[in-house]
Coordinates of C-alpha atoms in Angstrom, one line a residue:
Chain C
X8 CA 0.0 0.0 0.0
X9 CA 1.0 3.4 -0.8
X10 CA 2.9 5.0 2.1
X11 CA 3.6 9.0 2.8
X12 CA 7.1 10.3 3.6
X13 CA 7.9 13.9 4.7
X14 CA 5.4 16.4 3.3
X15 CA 4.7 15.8 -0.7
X16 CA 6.0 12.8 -1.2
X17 CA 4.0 8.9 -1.7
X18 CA 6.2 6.2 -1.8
X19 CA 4.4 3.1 -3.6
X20 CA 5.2 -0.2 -1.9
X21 CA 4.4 -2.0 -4.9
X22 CA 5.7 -0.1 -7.6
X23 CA 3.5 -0.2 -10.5
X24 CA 4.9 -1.3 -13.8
X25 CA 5.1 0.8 -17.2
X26 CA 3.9 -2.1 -19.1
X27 CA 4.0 0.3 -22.7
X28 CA 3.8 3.5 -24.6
X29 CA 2.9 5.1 -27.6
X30 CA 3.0 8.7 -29.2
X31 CA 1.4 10.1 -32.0
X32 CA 2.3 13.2 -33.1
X33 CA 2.1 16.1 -35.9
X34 CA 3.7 17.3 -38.5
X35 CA 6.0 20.0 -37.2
X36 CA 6.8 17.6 -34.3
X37 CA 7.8 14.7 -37.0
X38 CA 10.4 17.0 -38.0
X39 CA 12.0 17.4 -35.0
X40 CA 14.8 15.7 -33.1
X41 CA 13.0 12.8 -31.5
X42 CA 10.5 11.8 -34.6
X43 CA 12.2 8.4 -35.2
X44 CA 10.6 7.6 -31.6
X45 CA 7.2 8.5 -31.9
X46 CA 4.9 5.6 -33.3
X47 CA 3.1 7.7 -36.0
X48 CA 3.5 10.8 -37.3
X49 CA 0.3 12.4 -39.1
X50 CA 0.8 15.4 -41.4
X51 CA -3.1 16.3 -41.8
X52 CA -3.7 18.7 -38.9
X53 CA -7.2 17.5 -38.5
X54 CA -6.3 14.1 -38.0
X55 CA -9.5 13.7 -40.9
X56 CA -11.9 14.8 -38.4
X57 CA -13.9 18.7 -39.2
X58 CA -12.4 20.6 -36.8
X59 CA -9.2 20.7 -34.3
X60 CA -11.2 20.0 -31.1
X61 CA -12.4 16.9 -32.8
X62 CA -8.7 16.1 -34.5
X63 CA -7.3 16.3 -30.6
X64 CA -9.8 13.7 -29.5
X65 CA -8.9 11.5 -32.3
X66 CA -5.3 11.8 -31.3
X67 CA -5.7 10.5 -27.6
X68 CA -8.3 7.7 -29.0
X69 CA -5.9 6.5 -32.0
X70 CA -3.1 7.1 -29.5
X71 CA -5.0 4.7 -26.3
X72 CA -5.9 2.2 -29.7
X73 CA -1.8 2.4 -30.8
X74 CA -0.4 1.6 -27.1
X75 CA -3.1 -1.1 -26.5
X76 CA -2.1 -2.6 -29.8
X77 CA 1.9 -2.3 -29.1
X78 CA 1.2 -3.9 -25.4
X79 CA -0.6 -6.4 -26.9
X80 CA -3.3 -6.0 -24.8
X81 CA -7.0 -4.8 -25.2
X82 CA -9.9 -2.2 -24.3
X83 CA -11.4 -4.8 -21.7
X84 CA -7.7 -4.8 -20.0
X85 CA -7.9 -1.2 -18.5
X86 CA -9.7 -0.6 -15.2
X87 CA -9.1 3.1 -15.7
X88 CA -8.7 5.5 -18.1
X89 CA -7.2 8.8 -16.5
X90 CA -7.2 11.2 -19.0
X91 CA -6.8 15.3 -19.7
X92 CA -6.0 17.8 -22.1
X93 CA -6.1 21.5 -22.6
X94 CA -9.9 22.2 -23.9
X95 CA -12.1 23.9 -21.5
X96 CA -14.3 21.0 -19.8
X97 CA -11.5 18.4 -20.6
X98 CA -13.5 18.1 -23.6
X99 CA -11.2 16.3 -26.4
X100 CA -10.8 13.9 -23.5
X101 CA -14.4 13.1 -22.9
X102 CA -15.2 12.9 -25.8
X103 CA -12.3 10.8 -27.0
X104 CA -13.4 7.9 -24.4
X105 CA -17.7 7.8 -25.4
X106 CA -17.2 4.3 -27.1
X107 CA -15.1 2.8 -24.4
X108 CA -16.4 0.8 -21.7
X109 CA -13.6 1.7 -18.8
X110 CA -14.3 3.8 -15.9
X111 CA -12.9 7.4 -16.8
X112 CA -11.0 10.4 -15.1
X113 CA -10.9 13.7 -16.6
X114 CA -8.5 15.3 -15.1
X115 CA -6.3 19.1 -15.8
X116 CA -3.4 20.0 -14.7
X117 CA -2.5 22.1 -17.7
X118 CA 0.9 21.1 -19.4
X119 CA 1.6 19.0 -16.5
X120 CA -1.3 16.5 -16.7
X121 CA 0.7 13.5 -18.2
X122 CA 2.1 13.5 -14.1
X123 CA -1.0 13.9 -12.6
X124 CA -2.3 11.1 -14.8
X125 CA 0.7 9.0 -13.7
X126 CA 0.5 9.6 -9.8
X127 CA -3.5 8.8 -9.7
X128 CA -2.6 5.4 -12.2
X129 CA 0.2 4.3 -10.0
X130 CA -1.8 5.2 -6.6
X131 CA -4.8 2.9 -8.1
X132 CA -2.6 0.1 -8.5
X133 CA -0.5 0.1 -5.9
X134 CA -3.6 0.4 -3.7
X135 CA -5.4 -2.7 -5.4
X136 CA -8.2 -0.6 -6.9
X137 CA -6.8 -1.4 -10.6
X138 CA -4.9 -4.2 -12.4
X139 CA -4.3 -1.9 -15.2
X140 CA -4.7 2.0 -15.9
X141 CA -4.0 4.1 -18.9
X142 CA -2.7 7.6 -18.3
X143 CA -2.8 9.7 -21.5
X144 CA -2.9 13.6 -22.8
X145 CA -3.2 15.4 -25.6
X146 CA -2.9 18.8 -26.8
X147 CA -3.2 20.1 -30.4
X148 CA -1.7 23.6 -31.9
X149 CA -4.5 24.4 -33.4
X150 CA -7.6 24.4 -30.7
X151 CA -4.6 26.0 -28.1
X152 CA -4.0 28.9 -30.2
X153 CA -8.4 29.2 -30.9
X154 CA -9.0 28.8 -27.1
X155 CA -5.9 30.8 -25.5
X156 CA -4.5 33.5 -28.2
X157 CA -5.6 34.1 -31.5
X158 CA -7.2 32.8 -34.6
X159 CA -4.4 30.8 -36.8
X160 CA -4.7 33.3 -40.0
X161 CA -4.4 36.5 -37.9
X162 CA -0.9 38.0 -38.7
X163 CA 1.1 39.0 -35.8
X164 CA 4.6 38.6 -33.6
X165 CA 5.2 36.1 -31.1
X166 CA 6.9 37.7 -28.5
X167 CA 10.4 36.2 -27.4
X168 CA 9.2 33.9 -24.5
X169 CA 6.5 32.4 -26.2
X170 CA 6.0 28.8 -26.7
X171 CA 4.3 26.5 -29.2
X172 CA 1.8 24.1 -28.3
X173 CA 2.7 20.6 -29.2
X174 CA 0.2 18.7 -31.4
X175 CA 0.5 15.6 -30.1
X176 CA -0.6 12.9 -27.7
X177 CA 1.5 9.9 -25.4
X178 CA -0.2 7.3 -23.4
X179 CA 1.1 4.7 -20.8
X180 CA -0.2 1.8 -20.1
X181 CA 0.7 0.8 -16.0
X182 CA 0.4 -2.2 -14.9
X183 CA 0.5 -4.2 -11.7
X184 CA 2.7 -6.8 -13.4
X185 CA 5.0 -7.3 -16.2
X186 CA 8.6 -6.1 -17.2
X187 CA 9.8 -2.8 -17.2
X188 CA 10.6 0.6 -15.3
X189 CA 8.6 1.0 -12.2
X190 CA 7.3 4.3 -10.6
X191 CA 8.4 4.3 -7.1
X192 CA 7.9 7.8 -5.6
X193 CA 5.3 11.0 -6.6
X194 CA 5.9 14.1 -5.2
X195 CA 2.7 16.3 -5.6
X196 CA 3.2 19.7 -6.0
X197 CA 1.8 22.9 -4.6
X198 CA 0.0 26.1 -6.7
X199 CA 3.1 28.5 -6.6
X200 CA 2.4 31.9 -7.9
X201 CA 5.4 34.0 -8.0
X202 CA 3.3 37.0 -9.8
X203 CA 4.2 36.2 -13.3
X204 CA 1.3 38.0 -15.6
X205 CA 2.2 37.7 -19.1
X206 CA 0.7 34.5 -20.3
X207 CA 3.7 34.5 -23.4
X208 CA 5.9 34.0 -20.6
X209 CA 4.7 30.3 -19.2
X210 CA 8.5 29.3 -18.4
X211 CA 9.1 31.8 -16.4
X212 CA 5.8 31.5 -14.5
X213 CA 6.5 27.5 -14.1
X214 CA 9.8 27.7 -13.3
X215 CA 9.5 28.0 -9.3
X216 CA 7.0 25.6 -9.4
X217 CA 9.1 22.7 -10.9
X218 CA 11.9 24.0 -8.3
X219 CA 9.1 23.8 -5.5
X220 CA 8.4 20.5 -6.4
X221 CA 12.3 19.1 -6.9
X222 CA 13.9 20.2 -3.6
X223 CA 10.4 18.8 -1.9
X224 CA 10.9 15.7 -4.0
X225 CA 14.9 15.6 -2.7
X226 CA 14.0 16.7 0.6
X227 CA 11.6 14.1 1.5
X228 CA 13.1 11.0 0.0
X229 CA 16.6 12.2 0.7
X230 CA 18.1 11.6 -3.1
X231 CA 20.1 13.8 -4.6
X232 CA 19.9 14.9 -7.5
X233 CA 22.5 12.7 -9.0
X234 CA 20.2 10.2 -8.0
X235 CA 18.6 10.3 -11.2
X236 CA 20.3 9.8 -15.2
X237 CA 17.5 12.4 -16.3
X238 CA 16.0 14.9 -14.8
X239 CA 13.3 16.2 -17.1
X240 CA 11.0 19.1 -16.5
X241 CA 7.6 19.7 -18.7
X242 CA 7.6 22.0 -20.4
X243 CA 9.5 25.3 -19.4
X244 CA 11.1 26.2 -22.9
X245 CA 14.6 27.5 -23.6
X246 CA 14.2 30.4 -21.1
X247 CA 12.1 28.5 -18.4
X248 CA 14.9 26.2 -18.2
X249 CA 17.3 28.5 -17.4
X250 CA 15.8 30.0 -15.0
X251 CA 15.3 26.4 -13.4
X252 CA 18.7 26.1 -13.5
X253 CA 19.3 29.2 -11.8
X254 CA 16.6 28.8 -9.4
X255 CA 18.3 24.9 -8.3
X256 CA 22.1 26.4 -8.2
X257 CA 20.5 29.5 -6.0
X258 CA 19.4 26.7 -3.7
X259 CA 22.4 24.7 -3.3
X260 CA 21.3 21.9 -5.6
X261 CA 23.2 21.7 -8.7
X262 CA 21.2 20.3 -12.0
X263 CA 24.7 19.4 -14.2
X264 CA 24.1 18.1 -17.4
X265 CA 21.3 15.4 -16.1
X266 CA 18.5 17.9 -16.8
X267 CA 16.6 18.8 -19.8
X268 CA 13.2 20.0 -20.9
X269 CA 10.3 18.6 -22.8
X270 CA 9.9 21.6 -24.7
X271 CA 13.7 22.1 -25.6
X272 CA 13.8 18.6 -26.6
X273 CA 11.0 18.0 -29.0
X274 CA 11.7 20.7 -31.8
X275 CA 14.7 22.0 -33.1
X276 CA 14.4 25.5 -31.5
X277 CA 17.1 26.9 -34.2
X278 CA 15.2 26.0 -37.2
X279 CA 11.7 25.1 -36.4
X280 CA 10.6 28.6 -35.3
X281 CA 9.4 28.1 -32.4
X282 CA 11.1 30.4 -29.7
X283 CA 11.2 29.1 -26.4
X284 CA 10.2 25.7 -27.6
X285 CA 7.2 23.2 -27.1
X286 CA 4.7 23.5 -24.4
X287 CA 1.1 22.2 -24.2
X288 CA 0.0 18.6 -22.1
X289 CA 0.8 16.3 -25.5
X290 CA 4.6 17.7 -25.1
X291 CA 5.8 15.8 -22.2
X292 CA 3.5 13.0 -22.6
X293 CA 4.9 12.6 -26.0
X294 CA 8.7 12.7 -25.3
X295 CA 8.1 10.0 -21.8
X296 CA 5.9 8.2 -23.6
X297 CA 8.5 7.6 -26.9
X298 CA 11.5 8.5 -26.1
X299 CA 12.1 8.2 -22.5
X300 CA 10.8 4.9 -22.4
X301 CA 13.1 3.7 -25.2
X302 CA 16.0 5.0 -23.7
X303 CA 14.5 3.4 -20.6
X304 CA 13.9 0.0 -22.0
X305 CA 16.8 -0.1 -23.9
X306 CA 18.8 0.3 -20.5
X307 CA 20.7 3.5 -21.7
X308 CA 19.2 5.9 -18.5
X309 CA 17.7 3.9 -15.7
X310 CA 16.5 6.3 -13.1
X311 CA 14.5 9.2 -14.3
X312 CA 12.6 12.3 -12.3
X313 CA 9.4 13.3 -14.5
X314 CA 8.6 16.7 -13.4
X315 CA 5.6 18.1 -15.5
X316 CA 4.7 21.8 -15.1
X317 CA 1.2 23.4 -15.6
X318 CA 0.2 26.9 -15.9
X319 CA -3.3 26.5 -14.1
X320 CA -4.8 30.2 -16.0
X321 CA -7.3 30.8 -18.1
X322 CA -7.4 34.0 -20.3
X323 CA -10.5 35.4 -18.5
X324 CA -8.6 35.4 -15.4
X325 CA -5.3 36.8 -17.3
X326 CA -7.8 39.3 -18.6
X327 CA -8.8 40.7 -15.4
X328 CA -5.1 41.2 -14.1
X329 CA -3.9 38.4 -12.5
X330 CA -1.1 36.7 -12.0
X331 CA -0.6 33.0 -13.1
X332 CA -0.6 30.3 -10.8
X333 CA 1.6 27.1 -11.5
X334 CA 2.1 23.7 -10.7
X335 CA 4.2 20.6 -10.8
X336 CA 4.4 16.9 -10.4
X337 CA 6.8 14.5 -9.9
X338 CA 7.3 11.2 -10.9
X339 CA 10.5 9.1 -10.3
X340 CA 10.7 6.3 -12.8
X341 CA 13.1 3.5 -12.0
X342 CA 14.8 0.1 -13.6
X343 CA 14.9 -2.1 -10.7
X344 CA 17.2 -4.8 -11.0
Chain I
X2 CA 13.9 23.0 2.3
X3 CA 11.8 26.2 0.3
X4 CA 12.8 28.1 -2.6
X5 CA 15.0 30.8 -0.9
X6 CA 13.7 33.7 -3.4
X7 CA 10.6 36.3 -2.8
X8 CA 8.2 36.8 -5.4
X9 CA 9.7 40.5 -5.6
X10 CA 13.3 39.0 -6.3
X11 CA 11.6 36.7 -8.4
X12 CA 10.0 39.0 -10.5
X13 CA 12.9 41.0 -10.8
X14 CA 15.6 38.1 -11.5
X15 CA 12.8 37.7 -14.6
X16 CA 12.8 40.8 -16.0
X17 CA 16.5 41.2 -16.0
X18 CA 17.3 37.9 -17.4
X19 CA 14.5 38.0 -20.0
X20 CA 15.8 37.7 -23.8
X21 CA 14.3 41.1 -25.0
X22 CA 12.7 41.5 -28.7
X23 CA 14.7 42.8 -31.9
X24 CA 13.6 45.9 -32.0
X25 CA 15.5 47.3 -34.3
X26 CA 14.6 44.4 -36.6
X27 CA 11.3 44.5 -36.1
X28 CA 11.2 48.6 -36.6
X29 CA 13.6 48.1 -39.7
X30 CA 10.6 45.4 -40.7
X31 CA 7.4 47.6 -39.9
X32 CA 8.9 50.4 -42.0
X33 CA 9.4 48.4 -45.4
X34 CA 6.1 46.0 -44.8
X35 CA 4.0 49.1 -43.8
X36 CA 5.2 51.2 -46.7
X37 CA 5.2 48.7 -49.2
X38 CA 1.4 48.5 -48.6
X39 CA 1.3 51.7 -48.7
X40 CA 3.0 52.1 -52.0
X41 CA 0.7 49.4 -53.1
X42 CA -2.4 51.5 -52.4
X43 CA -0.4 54.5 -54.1
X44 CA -0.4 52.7 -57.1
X45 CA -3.8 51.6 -57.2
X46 CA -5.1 55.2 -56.4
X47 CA -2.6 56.5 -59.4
X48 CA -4.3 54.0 -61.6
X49 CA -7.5 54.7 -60.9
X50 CA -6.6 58.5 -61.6
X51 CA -5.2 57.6 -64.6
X52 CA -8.2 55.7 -65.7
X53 CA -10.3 59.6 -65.4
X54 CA -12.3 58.3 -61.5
X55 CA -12.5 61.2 -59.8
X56 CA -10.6 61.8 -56.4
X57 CA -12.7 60.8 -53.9
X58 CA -14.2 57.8 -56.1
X59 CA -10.2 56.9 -56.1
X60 CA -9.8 57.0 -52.5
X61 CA -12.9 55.2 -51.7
X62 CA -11.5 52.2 -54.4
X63 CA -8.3 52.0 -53.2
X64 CA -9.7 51.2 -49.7
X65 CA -11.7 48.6 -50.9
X66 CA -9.1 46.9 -53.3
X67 CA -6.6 46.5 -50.3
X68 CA -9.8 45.6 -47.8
X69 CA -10.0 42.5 -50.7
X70 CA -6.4 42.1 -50.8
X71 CA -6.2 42.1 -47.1
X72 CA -9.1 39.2 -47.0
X73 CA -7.8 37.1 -50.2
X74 CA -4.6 36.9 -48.3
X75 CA -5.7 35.9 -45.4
X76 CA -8.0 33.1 -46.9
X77 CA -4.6 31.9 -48.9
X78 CA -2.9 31.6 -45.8
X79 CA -0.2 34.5 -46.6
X80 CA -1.4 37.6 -44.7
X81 CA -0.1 35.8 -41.4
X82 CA 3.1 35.6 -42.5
X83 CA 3.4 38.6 -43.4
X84 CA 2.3 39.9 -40.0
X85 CA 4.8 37.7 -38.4
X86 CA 7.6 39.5 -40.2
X87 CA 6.4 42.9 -40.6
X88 CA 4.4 43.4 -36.9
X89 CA 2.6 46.7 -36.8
X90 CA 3.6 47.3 -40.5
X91 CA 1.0 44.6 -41.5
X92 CA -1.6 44.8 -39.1
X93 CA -1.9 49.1 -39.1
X94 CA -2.8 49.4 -42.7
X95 CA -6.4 48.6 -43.7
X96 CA -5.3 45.5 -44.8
X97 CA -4.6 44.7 -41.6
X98 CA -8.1 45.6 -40.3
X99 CA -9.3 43.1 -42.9
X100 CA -7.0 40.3 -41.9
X101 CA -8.4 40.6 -37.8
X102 CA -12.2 40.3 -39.2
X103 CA -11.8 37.7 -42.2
X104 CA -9.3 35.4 -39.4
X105 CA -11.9 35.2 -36.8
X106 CA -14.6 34.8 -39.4
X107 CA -12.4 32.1 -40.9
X108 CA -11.6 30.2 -37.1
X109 CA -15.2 30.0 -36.5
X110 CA -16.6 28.9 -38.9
X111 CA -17.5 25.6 -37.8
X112 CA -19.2 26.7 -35.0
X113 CA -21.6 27.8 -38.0
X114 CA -22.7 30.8 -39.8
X115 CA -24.9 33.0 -36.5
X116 CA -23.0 31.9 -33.6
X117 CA -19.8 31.3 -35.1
X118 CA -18.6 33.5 -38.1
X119 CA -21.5 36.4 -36.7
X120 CA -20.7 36.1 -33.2
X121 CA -17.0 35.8 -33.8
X122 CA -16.3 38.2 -36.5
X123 CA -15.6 41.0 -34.7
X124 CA -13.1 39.3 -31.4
X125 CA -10.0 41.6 -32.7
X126 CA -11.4 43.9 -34.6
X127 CA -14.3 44.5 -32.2
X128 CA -12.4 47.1 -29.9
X129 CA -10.9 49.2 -32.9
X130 CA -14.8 49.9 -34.3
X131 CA -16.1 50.6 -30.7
X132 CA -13.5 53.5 -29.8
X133 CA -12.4 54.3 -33.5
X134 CA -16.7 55.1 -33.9
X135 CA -16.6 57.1 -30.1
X136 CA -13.6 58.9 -31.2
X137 CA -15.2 60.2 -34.4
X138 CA -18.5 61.0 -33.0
X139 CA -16.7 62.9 -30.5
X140 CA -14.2 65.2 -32.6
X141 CA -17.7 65.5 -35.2
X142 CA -19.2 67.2 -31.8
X143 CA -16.3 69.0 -31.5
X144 CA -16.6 70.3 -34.7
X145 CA -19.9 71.2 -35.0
X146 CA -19.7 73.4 -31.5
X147 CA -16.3 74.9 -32.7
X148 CA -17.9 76.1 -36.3
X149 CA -21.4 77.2 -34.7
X150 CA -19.3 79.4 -31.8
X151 CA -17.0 80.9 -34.3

């Protein structure tokens, strides 16, 4: 059974296993750096659906359908789907999961569901209420931009800490058996607002929470950070990141060359265009779910930290002057022997 | 163990270590998009001239051939780009004005004709017509006082 230690942390007695993965991705994101990992890479932006809320809730369906088929396993396996992405109401979600028969979460945590997801999955097994869970998210360019800044044709310039949503989805498949990494400890963030306003500066805004969340995480398990082969935060961008970086050294913990970003990791921020880098619930999940878990599988990195970040606003509130509050969730993935 | 930073120190160590935009880039930009759509309408309004329309006819077609431009554009999936490199150069002309209503109208489409494209339309443009209309009513008040008093 799932145990607490020091304030944020759960350690899971029986660590649930990743049993599989899958991403499915866009176009932009197929020609980045990590598009030989992801499963299938689909250059029609509305996924052959009429609009882009429906083309991001055929990405997390097709995606869910791709892992199940990889794992060799089917619909009737999964006690639970836990599930979120970046639509008001969760809706690409819902709407995603109609035709299947498993209980469902909706959950949203912003660009740092994919954690979320995780942490309620692993506490299900680990607890005995599930054999089997899927956590997946999604996010799409397209409906981000029409729910959270402007219409796609409208001419204007992103300012130099923006960010651009990942179209994209990854799904994991835990399990309370089977071979592969385990997740042994979550550490649950808290809502850290630091005062940021400008919602085209989400790294900065996210930063202190993924700090938050580390030294809690370190504090409580008493690791170091050198604990871990990757330390991976999602999805603070170029200038997110260094701020993190900053932030860590300012508090005695030094992140070395063990920590990256989502964000800075999916596109090519030189030559894709996209200035800080990726951002948006489908980044994260993407790049764990692919390429992570490769790397993980194939023995390369054994012990990873998962911290995905959230900007919990909504432009109605940025409207009305205030600041943005953020979040973040940790997952520590293990090999064990 | 807590962050050891206020959210003044915070908001600070932002701002200072924040990259900052070209300006001079994007000034340099502005300039040359903004008059080159300019120069655009200059030849249009020439042509027209040329062709024996009358001033005012000439103004009031010029407007309207770059308020089509503007929209054309955007349905070809051009006019954002150029807004992405020329900034305020593209989106002060009037063929900016078009782009922010024919966008919109464009976005929403699927959420149909009344709700959608109606109801939408205006999201950008919206606040431009509202004070751009008060502003003219209120120097045409001006006006009228000024030339009845003197």
């Amino acid at each position: 059974m799932s145990s607490r230690t020091g304030k944020q942390t759960i350690v899971l007695e029986r660590p649930p296993v990743v049993i599989g993965g899958a991403a499915i991705v866009g176009k932009k994101e197929g020609d980045g750096p990590l598009a030989r990992y992801f499963d299938q890479i689909i250059d029609d932006e509305y996924f052959g659906e009429k609009s882009f809320e429906k083309a991001e809730s055929r990405l997390l369906r097709d995606t869910l359908v791709k892992t199940l088929e990889k794992c060799g396993k089917s619909a009737s396996d999964i006690h639970f789907i836990i599930s979120g992405d970046l639509q008001n109401q969760c809706t690409a979600a819902n709407y995603a999961f109609r035709d299947f028969q498993a209980p469902f979460l909706g959950i949203y945590g912003a660009c740092s569901t994919m954690a979320e997801s995780l942490a309620i999955g692993a506490v299900f097994i680990d607890a005995g209420a599930a054999e089997m869970t899927a956590c997946i998210t999604a996010s799409h360019f397209c409906s981000a931009e029409k729910q959270f800044r402007y219409p796609l044709e409208f001419g204007y310039q992103r300012t130099p800490t923006a960010q651009w949503t990942v179209t994209g989805a990854g799904c994991i498949l835990l399990g309370k058996q089977g071979n592969g990494p385990r997740i042994t400890r979550l550490t649950c963030g808290t809502v850290i607002d630091m005062g940021i306003k400008d919602a085209n500066n989400m790294g900065a805004a996210m930063a202190p929470a993924a700090c938050d969340t580390i030294l809690k995480h370190l504090e409580d398990t008493g690791r170091g950070l050198d604990y871990y082969d990757l330390v991976l935060t999602g999805d603070l961008g170029s200038f997110g990141r260094s701020i993190l970086a900053r932030l860590l050294r300012d508090n005695g913990v030094d992140p070395g060359d063990r920590y990256d970003d989502c964000g800075c990791m999916i596109f090519d921020l030189e030559r894709q265009d996209v200035v800080c880098g990726g951002s948006g619930c489908g980044c994260s999940a993407a790049v764990l779910s692919a390429y992570v878990l490769e790397l993980m599988n194939q023995g390369k990195i054994n012990k990873v930290l998962f911290v995905a970040t959230g900007a919990l606003m909504s432009p109605a509130w940025i409207q009305q002057g205030d600041s943005i509050p953020c979040i973040a969730h940790a997952v520590s993935l293990e090999n064990t022997p | 163990m807590s962050m050891k930073v206020t959210k003044h120190e915070y908001q600070h160590l932002v701002k200072e270590t924040m990259p900052s935009s070209r300006v001079l880039r994007n000034v340099l930009a502005a300039f040359v998009t903004g008059g080159l759509i300019c120069a655009l309408a200059q030849v249009f309004f020439m042509g027209l001239e040329g062709l024996g329309v009358d001033e005012e006819t000439a103004y009031m077609l010029t407007t309207v051939i770059m308020i089509f431009l503007g929209a054309l554009l955007t349905g070809l999936n051009i006019y954002d780009k150029i807004g992405k490199f020329g900034g305020a150069g593209a989106s002060i002309p009037v063929t900016g004005f078009s782009n922010s209503i024919v966008s919109p109208a464009m976005e929403y489409k699927r959420e149909g004709y009344v709700m959608g494209v109606g109801a939408r339309m205006f999201v950008i443009a919206g606040p431009v017509l509202v004070y751009g209309i008060f502003a003219s009513v209120v120097a045409g008040l001006i006006y009228y006082i000024w030339t009845q008093v003197m």
